[in-house]
């Protein structure tokens, strides 16, 4: 990122009619975006949210409150524009791309980008979720969307996901990459009871024992205990950072993918932004590992990119204050 | 509020294509707004933020990082539409009303509502900030704006304030009404150093000793250690609750006024919404006293209603999801 432009943006923000730092994290947004876009007043009007979808073999272990078929049903819901993320994206003027990187649907519905690597992962509690080559193909699917969006002139992006069972995969990735105990990372997902959460913890622990993913090799972690949508999101972020495209994260699952991407290439971190603090306990630990602070604390735990898109107006607000507020000099004070 | 309509709204929200409760506090917004508006799908498109402005005699004690003249300069800034709150209000399609209830400006600039009760309060460290009658007049100024806005068809309102020295007054009100120790309530305000914060704490403690406000009589507290803008905001909230008009709070100062209003009439609470968690330490304690949870955690500490207006798009988002998302039945699941 352009640190000189960051410095310029900070100087401008400090001259605005408010106490220094009084706009809090909005000021940081302005400065960081300036470093990415190379402009004091960043233009972030063209936005998009990418929803990567895939199925998870680990669902046979009973780790989700919903049946695996819901992944396919929700892909249909996205394609008809009727899910939460669609409603938010329309409200906040964002494009939506739905990418099927590995659902079990024989044929994705109209409007969904078909980039299927395989029909759902294998059950990670018994062996690797996928092969390394499949993980690389999923990374590429994500990278291709980032590249196509950059070409289409998008300026601010968000990632989201859908995949019944994917809080289990994301928590396994998080446990492996952070070294934190599984019990501190896991939560209710889409609505497990206490017994369900306990079972989910056991399945994650077993998956890590069976596969022994190497935490120094994030692609190995994604391959063995990850998911196709997790790998695709990591690929999206890696490419976005090469293209200087900012990426807003959503909850636990996107942030697990982000930690994997940052461990692959530390420069990715400079292009990532937190949006909200999810109700899933692992999310706070992942944000901490990435040294990120969320803007919204609404107790959401939906995924789909919904929390990320909900933060879009805060980004717009930050940029608008920098562009439109008076300076102290204009007010007659120096 | 209409609890039957709340129940209806909750039933609808529970049928939407998401796990129960997954939209977190957005679901609560939908339900609470339904109880207030009497509609499952509340219309909150017409919004307004009211900025109540006044000066504080206690500034002679050196409790602020800025000179008292800044109150008047910022009133000018509001009237020209160039402060942070104006920029946010324009971005999020909200009206702005600036009410001078007690600045030291001889004549408020164009577009500012003139409801001056007196030219700034007296120094509360030496005696009451104002008389009880003056506090009542300030309450009335706030109530009149709520009433006029209801007449004009506004559907969602926010309160904000400007008054150099008013974190000192608000902290004194908060200390008296919550019974919490002053040192846990106070912060840097617009930018005090450590020595400044210590002095502010002493001034608050002395003001409480000199005036002995009665915590069971909130108007007595506002009279003796409050401010004209604090009283006006309390009056706005009292009247808004009579008119079934929802009010979004901002930071420390608006929330101190809210606690006073709720202590006067507990029903007011049902019409209040938290927006953000301010960086001022007293704010968290006040929100706790009101049993409120903020939506945004951006470390802001500007006032003006800026945090409240920043939350407006989250309210819009909540209402939009309820109105536009598919239900599980529509998805083919029951």
XYZ file of C-alpha atoms in Angstrom:
668
model
C 0.000 0.000 0.000
C 0.914 3.625 -0.587
C 2.097 4.859 2.819
C 2.671 8.402 1.555
C -0.956 8.607 0.518
C -1.962 7.220 3.910
C 0.015 10.037 5.513
C -1.659 12.624 3.282
C -5.094 11.260 4.117
C -4.329 11.309 7.828
C -3.208 14.936 7.646
C -6.431 15.863 5.885
C -8.584 13.966 8.386
C -6.805 15.736 11.252
C -7.789 19.134 9.830
C -11.506 18.365 9.778
C -13.854 20.069 12.260
C -13.768 17.455 15.010
C -11.369 16.572 17.814
C -8.416 14.489 16.602
C -9.469 10.868 16.381
C -13.090 11.576 17.319
C -14.464 9.644 14.344
C -12.604 6.589 15.642
C -12.351 3.680 13.248
C -13.984 5.687 10.454
C -10.769 7.719 10.312
C -8.733 4.517 10.021
C -10.940 3.423 7.129
C -10.262 6.659 5.289
C -6.503 6.348 5.827
C -6.279 2.674 4.905
C -8.452 3.072 1.810
C -6.237 5.969 0.702
C -3.228 3.695 0.965
C -4.978 1.102 -1.192
C -6.557 3.351 -3.818
C -3.712 5.873 -3.968
C -6.224 8.725 -3.530
C -6.889 10.892 -0.458
C -10.584 10.688 -1.335
C -11.124 7.085 -2.303
C -13.919 6.223 -4.687
C -15.609 3.084 -3.376
C -18.986 3.509 -5.018
C -18.827 0.305 -7.107
C -19.204 -2.578 -4.710
C -19.688 -6.307 -4.899
C -20.207 -9.222 -2.550
C -19.037 -12.692 -3.605
C -20.850 -15.656 -2.082
C -18.870 -18.879 -2.433
C -20.969 -22.010 -1.938
C -20.027 -25.625 -1.285
C -21.110 -28.761 0.531
C -19.289 -30.556 3.329
C -18.890 -34.302 3.722
C -18.529 -33.859 7.464
C -22.284 -33.199 7.728
C -22.819 -36.990 7.991
C -21.385 -36.673 11.502
C -24.428 -34.621 12.553
C -22.582 -31.326 13.085
C -25.285 -29.000 11.783
C -28.793 -28.078 12.862
C -29.839 -28.103 9.184
C -29.736 -30.916 6.603
C -27.064 -30.653 3.887
C -29.751 -30.053 1.242
C -30.172 -26.523 2.596
C -26.949 -25.484 0.833
C -28.597 -26.106 -2.542
C -31.888 -24.517 -1.479
C -30.072 -21.389 -0.349
C -28.148 -21.198 -3.634
C -31.564 -21.064 -5.283
C -32.628 -18.389 -2.818
C -29.537 -16.291 -3.656
C -30.179 -16.701 -7.376
C -33.730 -15.385 -6.932
C -32.435 -12.443 -4.881
C -34.427 -13.347 -1.777
C -31.832 -14.117 0.907
C -30.687 -11.651 3.566
C -27.492 -10.813 1.705
C -29.454 -9.999 -1.479
C -31.759 -7.651 0.393
C -28.812 -5.878 2.034
C -26.849 -5.725 -1.226
C -29.780 -4.135 -3.022
C -30.291 -1.655 -0.201
C -26.611 -0.665 -0.211
C -26.119 -0.794 -3.980
C -23.792 -3.734 -4.220
C -23.504 -6.343 -6.918
C -23.868 -9.971 -5.865
C -21.969 -12.890 -7.379
C -22.922 -16.416 -6.344
C -20.218 -18.967 -7.108
C -20.862 -22.696 -6.833
C -17.404 -24.114 -6.116
C -18.609 -27.416 -4.774
C -22.250 -27.881 -3.920
C -24.023 -31.179 -4.526
C -26.494 -29.557 -6.899
C -26.329 -31.379 -10.245
C -26.723 -28.050 -12.029
C -26.677 -24.643 -10.332
C -29.671 -22.377 -11.032
C -29.751 -19.432 -13.451
C -27.298 -16.662 -12.654
C -24.998 -18.707 -10.433
C -21.377 -18.939 -11.574
C -20.550 -22.609 -12.068
C -16.988 -23.343 -10.928
C -17.581 -26.703 -9.297
C -14.374 -28.450 -8.268
C -16.180 -31.469 -6.837
C -19.650 -32.274 -5.435
C -18.967 -31.468 -1.815
C -15.902 -32.411 0.186
C -15.196 -35.837 1.674
C -15.838 -36.378 5.386
C -12.780 -34.850 7.062
C -13.384 -36.924 10.197
C -12.208 -39.935 8.170
C -9.582 -38.423 5.857
C -8.691 -35.281 3.900
C -11.644 -33.136 2.826
C -10.146 -32.855 -0.670
C -6.883 -33.255 -2.589
C -4.303 -30.511 -2.755
C -5.027 -30.078 -6.438
C -8.710 -29.591 -5.715
C -7.857 -26.966 -3.129
C -5.725 -25.199 -5.723
C -8.582 -25.296 -8.231
C -10.873 -23.758 -5.634
C -8.282 -21.025 -4.925
C -8.206 -20.321 -8.651
C -12.001 -20.036 -8.860
C -11.844 -17.339 -6.196
C -8.901 -15.579 -7.825
C -10.702 -15.508 -11.174
C -13.677 -13.673 -9.707
C -11.423 -11.056 -8.055
C -9.696 -10.548 -11.368
C -12.940 -10.272 -13.320
C -14.329 -7.791 -10.780
C -11.214 -5.645 -10.954
C -11.660 -5.606 -14.714
C -15.298 -4.567 -14.311
C -14.231 -1.577 -12.201
C -15.359 -2.739 -8.771
C -13.781 -0.720 -5.968
C -14.873 -2.352 -2.712
C -15.589 -6.052 -2.316
C -16.911 -8.365 0.371
C -16.783 -12.110 0.763
C -19.504 -14.397 2.019
C -20.285 -18.095 1.954
C -22.941 -20.752 2.170
C -22.303 -24.374 3.033
C -24.094 -26.443 5.643
C -21.367 -27.775 7.936
C -18.906 -24.989 7.268
C -18.642 -23.592 10.792
C -17.187 -27.029 11.613
C -14.588 -26.790 8.827
C -13.820 -23.150 9.615
C -13.354 -23.938 13.307
C -10.975 -26.797 12.432
C -8.945 -24.440 10.212
C -8.980 -21.829 12.971
C -7.884 -24.302 15.637
C -5.017 -25.519 13.474
C -3.800 -22.066 12.387
C -4.156 -20.305 15.749
C -3.223 -23.230 17.993
C -6.173 -22.367 20.253
C -8.152 -25.150 21.924
C -11.169 -26.359 19.937
C -13.591 -25.798 22.824
C -12.810 -22.065 22.838
C -13.506 -21.778 19.131
C -16.806 -23.496 18.580
C -20.361 -22.262 18.883
C -23.919 -23.067 17.953
C -23.493 -22.501 14.215
C -26.948 -22.309 12.658
C -28.533 -23.442 15.932
C -27.060 -26.543 17.589
C -28.013 -27.445 21.138
C -25.406 -28.107 23.834
C -25.071 -31.773 22.931
C -24.654 -30.796 19.274
C -21.868 -28.361 20.114
C -20.100 -31.067 22.120
C -20.344 -33.490 19.192
C -19.073 -30.811 16.817
C -16.037 -30.301 19.069
C -15.297 -34.035 19.060
C -15.606 -34.225 15.284
C -13.181 -31.309 14.854
C -10.682 -32.842 17.273
C -10.929 -36.172 15.475
C -10.524 -34.515 12.060
C -7.351 -32.793 13.221
C -5.990 -36.066 14.644
C -6.834 -38.106 11.554
C -5.405 -35.592 9.059
C -2.590 -33.876 10.979
C -2.657 -30.726 8.837
C 0.575 -28.702 8.921
C -0.127 -25.231 10.379
C 2.944 -23.839 8.543
C 1.350 -24.854 5.247
C -2.058 -23.112 5.124
C -2.983 -24.815 1.850
C -2.457 -28.168 3.553
C -4.846 -27.039 6.295
C -7.492 -25.950 3.773
C -7.040 -29.233 1.881
C -7.390 -31.528 4.847
C -9.888 -29.830 7.167
C -11.148 -26.885 5.096
C -13.801 -26.556 2.456
C -14.036 -25.615 -1.184
C -15.648 -22.255 -0.374
C -12.958 -21.561 2.252
C -10.229 -22.169 -0.319
C -12.063 -20.093 -2.928
C -12.363 -17.163 -0.519
C -8.651 -17.393 0.303
C -7.913 -17.365 -3.429
C -10.173 -14.344 -3.887
C -8.277 -12.453 -1.166
C -4.846 -13.397 -2.502
C -5.716 -12.113 -5.962
C -7.547 -9.047 -4.623
C -4.407 -8.004 -2.768
C -2.364 -8.303 -5.969
C -4.941 -6.116 -7.719
C -5.149 -3.590 -4.834
C -8.811 -4.350 -4.269
C -10.075 -3.975 -0.671
C -11.983 -6.944 0.770
C -14.467 -6.719 3.644
C -14.734 -9.872 5.745
C -17.927 -11.243 7.242
C -17.966 -13.682 10.174
C -16.178 -16.798 11.416
C -15.879 -18.620 8.113
C -14.630 -15.762 5.960
C -12.183 -14.799 8.696
C -10.801 -18.356 8.891
C -10.222 -18.156 5.124
C -8.591 -14.752 5.641
C -6.165 -16.098 8.233
C -5.185 -18.870 5.809
C -4.646 -16.316 3.018
C -2.608 -14.000 5.245
C -0.453 -16.927 6.395
C 0.188 -17.727 2.721
C 0.998 -14.100 1.888
C 1.246 -11.589 4.755
C 0.667 -8.643 2.379
C -2.964 -9.755 2.040
C -3.626 -8.344 5.515
C -3.326 -4.748 4.256
C -6.309 -5.235 1.953
C -8.655 -6.815 4.484
C -11.254 -5.046 6.622
C -13.340 -6.451 9.450
C -17.058 -5.704 9.388
C -18.900 -7.170 12.363
C -18.291 -9.258 15.431
C -20.174 -12.494 14.968
C -21.867 -14.349 17.804
C -19.648 -17.392 17.021
C -16.925 -17.509 19.721
C -14.160 -18.453 17.289
C -14.638 -15.263 15.339
C -13.221 -13.021 18.069
C -10.111 -15.205 18.327
C -9.575 -15.105 14.562
C -9.976 -11.320 14.466
C -7.446 -11.112 17.279
C -5.018 -13.336 15.364
C -5.367 -10.926 12.427
C -5.223 -7.847 14.703
C -8.555 -6.584 13.389
C -11.341 -4.696 15.135
C -14.914 -5.025 13.896
C -17.198 -2.020 13.333
C -20.553 -3.628 14.056
C -21.543 -5.625 17.122
C -25.071 -6.754 16.377
C -24.749 -10.375 17.461
C -25.302 -11.686 13.935
C -24.392 -15.242 12.937
C -25.856 -15.717 9.497
C -22.939 -15.768 7.091
C -23.672 -15.226 3.360
C -21.612 -12.031 3.596
C -24.545 -10.368 5.351
C -22.441 -8.692 8.055
C -19.911 -7.476 5.506
C -22.552 -5.848 3.311
C -24.162 -4.310 6.395
C -20.869 -2.486 6.954
C -20.777 -0.989 3.444
C -22.675 2.173 4.466
C -20.107 2.735 7.234
C -17.368 2.702 4.613
C -19.354 5.145 2.499
C -19.893 7.311 5.567
C -16.183 7.402 6.363
C -15.235 8.448 2.850
C -18.037 11.042 2.778
C -16.874 12.730 6.001
C -13.331 13.060 4.631
C -14.592 14.504 1.378
C -17.340 16.824 2.609
C -16.621 18.080 6.132
C -15.242 21.555 6.710
C -11.702 22.026 7.997
C -10.899 24.076 11.095
C -9.289 26.670 8.836
C -12.598 27.097 6.977
C -14.273 27.589 10.345
C -11.861 30.389 11.215
C -9.766 28.355 13.666
C -6.203 27.178 13.090
C -46.087 -0.243 22.774
C -48.237 -2.747 20.901
C -47.056 -6.125 22.204
C -49.408 -8.052 19.920
C -47.771 -6.419 16.906
C -44.360 -7.231 18.385
C -45.433 -10.862 18.559
C -46.669 -10.797 14.967
C -43.409 -9.275 13.768
C -41.378 -11.864 15.657
C -43.383 -14.689 14.082
C -42.742 -13.256 10.648
C -39.017 -12.804 11.293
C -38.793 -16.411 12.495
C -40.166 -17.640 9.147
C -37.504 -15.901 7.073
C -34.802 -17.952 5.324
C -32.173 -17.831 8.061
C -31.572 -19.700 11.305
C -33.702 -18.361 14.164
C -32.027 -15.314 15.638
C -29.204 -15.273 13.076
C -29.733 -11.622 12.226
C -29.127 -10.823 15.898
C -30.019 -7.330 17.007
C -31.477 -6.510 13.587
C -34.331 -8.865 14.451
C -34.864 -7.027 17.729
C -35.041 -3.745 15.834
C -37.767 -5.123 13.578
C -39.781 -6.397 16.536
C -39.412 -3.270 18.647
C -40.214 -0.944 15.751
C -43.338 -3.006 15.028
C -44.445 -2.480 18.606
C -43.955 1.258 18.217
C -45.409 1.795 14.739
C -48.173 -0.797 15.046
C -47.089 -2.319 11.702
C -45.237 -5.571 11.044
C -43.320 -3.741 8.326
C -42.503 -0.391 9.851
C -42.007 2.582 7.579
C -39.023 4.520 8.898
C -38.042 6.286 5.703
C -38.576 9.833 7.025
C -35.790 10.515 9.483
C -34.436 13.455 11.415
C -31.589 14.231 13.772
C -32.015 16.999 16.350
C -28.868 18.734 17.548
C -29.412 20.636 20.771
C -26.708 23.224 21.492
C -25.777 25.116 24.653
C -22.844 26.549 26.565
C -21.596 25.520 29.975
C -20.430 27.838 32.761
C -18.243 25.073 34.139
C -15.779 25.595 31.259
C -14.074 28.312 33.370
C -12.739 25.434 35.481
C -10.626 24.250 32.520
C -12.507 20.997 31.920
C -12.325 20.981 28.125
C -9.555 20.738 25.553
C -11.359 23.372 23.464
C -12.319 26.981 24.327
C -16.025 27.657 24.960
C -16.229 29.723 21.758
C -16.130 26.477 19.768
C -19.787 25.839 20.641
C -20.795 28.893 18.632
C -18.394 28.119 15.793
C -19.801 24.613 15.497
C -23.374 25.941 15.453
C -22.265 27.928 12.408
C -20.720 24.803 10.947
C -23.995 22.884 11.424
C -25.972 25.690 9.824
C -23.728 25.571 6.758
C -24.088 21.781 6.555
C -20.367 21.112 6.944
C -20.024 19.156 10.209
C -19.733 15.368 10.442
C -23.379 14.969 11.402
C -24.502 16.979 8.374
C -22.429 14.840 6.019
C -23.812 11.640 7.530
C -27.379 12.961 7.548
C -27.160 13.862 3.877
C -25.663 10.480 3.032
C -28.405 8.635 4.931
C -31.272 10.922 3.907
C -32.059 12.454 7.246
C -33.286 15.920 8.061
C -31.200 17.979 10.488
C -32.583 20.417 13.051
C -30.161 22.595 14.994
C -31.684 24.063 18.146
C -29.915 26.751 20.151
C -31.286 26.242 23.667
C -28.544 28.141 25.415
C -25.393 29.061 23.546
C -23.614 32.336 24.178
C -24.101 33.452 20.580
C -25.927 36.792 20.558
C -27.910 35.627 17.530
C -27.846 32.123 16.066
C -27.031 31.872 12.350
C -29.539 31.295 9.546
C -31.474 28.052 9.774
C -30.861 27.449 13.470
C -33.969 27.204 15.644
C -33.733 29.878 18.340
C -35.085 28.565 21.657
C -32.549 30.135 23.968
C -33.415 29.749 27.648
C -30.303 31.566 28.830
C -26.798 32.355 27.519
C -25.036 29.303 28.838
C -25.402 27.771 32.271
C -23.796 29.066 35.457
C -20.661 27.337 36.778
C -22.021 24.241 38.525
C -18.856 23.948 40.587
C -20.076 27.012 42.529
C -23.856 26.555 42.487
C -26.761 25.262 40.407
C -26.206 25.306 36.631
C -29.663 26.821 36.161
C -33.009 27.307 37.894
C -35.673 24.636 37.868
C -37.855 26.861 35.728
C -35.078 27.222 33.187
C -34.682 23.443 33.099
C -38.417 23.144 32.466
C -38.208 25.664 29.636
C -35.390 23.646 28.075
C -37.465 20.440 28.396
C -40.279 22.268 26.610
C -37.987 23.343 23.765
C -37.112 19.704 23.178
C -40.715 18.560 23.486
C -41.831 21.163 20.955
C -39.432 19.851 18.325
C -40.606 16.247 18.845
C -44.174 17.430 18.458
C -43.441 19.451 15.336
C -41.563 16.516 13.785
C -44.413 14.141 14.504
C -46.686 16.606 12.747
C -44.334 16.717 9.776
C -44.508 12.933 9.418
C -41.060 11.975 10.684
C -40.818 8.285 11.554
C -37.365 7.777 13.054
C -35.472 10.381 15.030
C -32.050 10.768 16.589
C -30.701 13.147 19.179
C -27.338 14.847 19.225
C -25.727 17.769 20.975
C -23.005 20.363 20.922
C -21.705 22.208 23.947
C -18.105 22.617 25.012
C -17.920 21.280 28.571
C -20.898 18.962 28.259
C -19.086 15.675 28.892
C -18.420 17.175 32.346
C -22.111 17.930 32.919
C -23.218 14.593 31.469
C -20.763 12.712 33.670
C -22.034 14.570 36.739
C -25.621 13.647 35.820
C -24.531 10.058 35.200
C -22.667 9.821 38.517
C -25.663 11.151 40.407
C -28.290 8.985 38.661
C -26.298 5.734 38.581
C -24.471 6.120 41.893
C -21.253 5.000 40.192
C -17.945 6.577 41.229
C -16.933 9.608 39.159
C -13.530 8.156 38.259
C -15.177 5.219 36.464
C -17.337 7.559 34.408
C -15.000 10.145 33.021
C -12.831 10.175 29.938
C -10.853 12.465 27.680
C -13.875 14.242 26.190
C -12.690 16.176 23.140
C -9.069 15.407 23.987
C -7.952 16.136 27.569
C -4.609 14.858 28.839
C -4.294 12.848 32.038
C -3.998 15.943 34.219
C -7.069 17.382 32.508
C -9.096 14.252 33.211
C -8.050 14.397 36.867
C -9.145 18.027 37.089
C -12.458 17.197 35.404
C -13.070 14.488 38.000
C -12.410 16.955 40.837
C -14.728 19.533 39.324
C -17.530 16.963 38.996
C -17.058 15.775 42.558
C -17.083 19.363 43.814
C -20.201 20.178 41.754
C -22.040 17.238 43.279
C -20.958 18.284 46.789
C -21.890 21.934 46.324
C -25.311 21.225 44.786
C -26.387 17.922 46.349
C -28.790 17.037 43.515
C -31.494 14.531 44.480
C -31.114 11.360 42.387
C -34.811 10.544 42.903
C -35.701 13.839 41.234
C -34.083 13.730 37.761
C -35.162 17.268 36.963
C -33.312 18.445 40.065
C -30.209 16.660 38.763
C -30.513 18.285 35.321
C -31.097 21.673 36.966
C -28.135 21.582 39.293
C -25.416 19.701 37.386
C -26.896 19.271 33.906
C -27.054 21.503 30.899
C -29.673 23.192 28.772
C -29.091 20.762 25.875
C -29.312 17.800 28.258
C -32.677 18.999 29.541
C -33.891 19.700 25.994
C -32.955 16.188 24.872
C -34.769 14.697 27.862
C -37.816 16.778 26.934
C -37.577 15.609 23.334
C -37.553 11.971 24.459
C -40.441 12.414 26.901
C -42.619 13.932 24.198
C -41.436 11.464 21.524
C -42.576 8.584 23.721
C -46.019 10.173 24.096
C -46.195 10.501 20.307
C -44.870 6.961 19.669
C -41.822 8.285 17.864
C -38.645 6.146 18.117
C -35.471 7.964 19.216
C -31.935 6.776 18.466
C -29.354 7.803 21.054
C -25.796 8.843 20.303
C -23.012 8.754 22.912
C -22.381 9.662 26.554
C -24.279 12.942 26.637
C -27.455 11.844 24.887
C -27.507 8.686 26.993
C -27.186 10.685 30.233
C -30.199 12.718 29.085
C -31.977 9.442 28.262
C -31.399 8.047 31.738
C -32.834 11.230 33.229
C -35.894 10.986 30.937
C -36.454 7.297 31.736
C -36.179 8.025 35.451
C -38.856 10.667 35.013
C -41.093 8.344 32.988
C -40.084 4.687 32.667
C -42.223 4.232 29.526
C -39.719 6.378 27.614
C -37.328 3.412 27.566
C -39.499 1.536 25.064
C -38.953 4.249 22.464
C -35.179 4.517 22.804
C -32.552 2.726 20.727
C -28.803 2.602 21.258
C -26.619 3.266 18.219
C -22.922 3.024 19.001
C -20.571 2.394 21.888
C -18.642 5.589 22.467
C -15.015 5.668 23.550
C -16.079 7.634 26.658
C -16.005 5.208 29.620
C -19.194 6.544 31.180
C -21.199 5.633 28.118
C -20.968 1.882 28.704
C -22.172 2.318 32.295
C -25.113 4.427 31.178
C -26.108 1.903 28.506
C -25.922 -0.785 31.145
C -28.142 1.246 33.485
C -30.670 1.461 30.628
C -30.158 -2.201 29.641
C -29.241 -1.245 26.089
C -26.792 -2.824 23.662
C -25.167 -0.709 20.950
C -24.990 -1.799 17.290
C -21.774 -0.056 16.297
C -18.407 -0.256 18.029
C -16.238 2.130 16.034
C -14.566 3.937 18.926
C -16.207 7.250 18.046
C -16.391 10.135 20.536
C -17.633 13.086 18.540
C -21.180 13.731 19.651
C -23.412 15.898 17.390
C -25.607 12.825 16.905
C -22.979 11.443 14.521
C -23.044 7.898 15.913
C -26.838 7.848 15.925
C -27.090 8.883 12.278
C -24.396 6.350 11.372
C -26.759 3.662 12.689
C -29.675 4.779 10.491
C -28.717 2.449 7.606
C -28.701 -0.479 10.028
C -32.290 0.344 10.948
C -33.177 0.540 7.262
C -31.405 -2.775 6.690
C -33.341 -4.473 9.469
C -36.680 -3.323 8.126
C -35.692 -4.258 4.563
C -34.790 -7.842 5.516
C -38.160 -8.321 7.213
C -40.007 -6.927 4.229
C -38.074 -8.508 1.356
C -36.518 -11.840 2.390
C -38.116 -15.115 1.351
C -39.727 -17.352 3.969
C -38.783 -21.015 4.390
C -42.203 -21.962 3.007
C -41.425 -20.056 -0.198
C -38.163 -22.007 -0.384
C -40.031 -25.299 -0.176
C -39.114 -26.041 3.452
C -41.489 -25.938 6.392
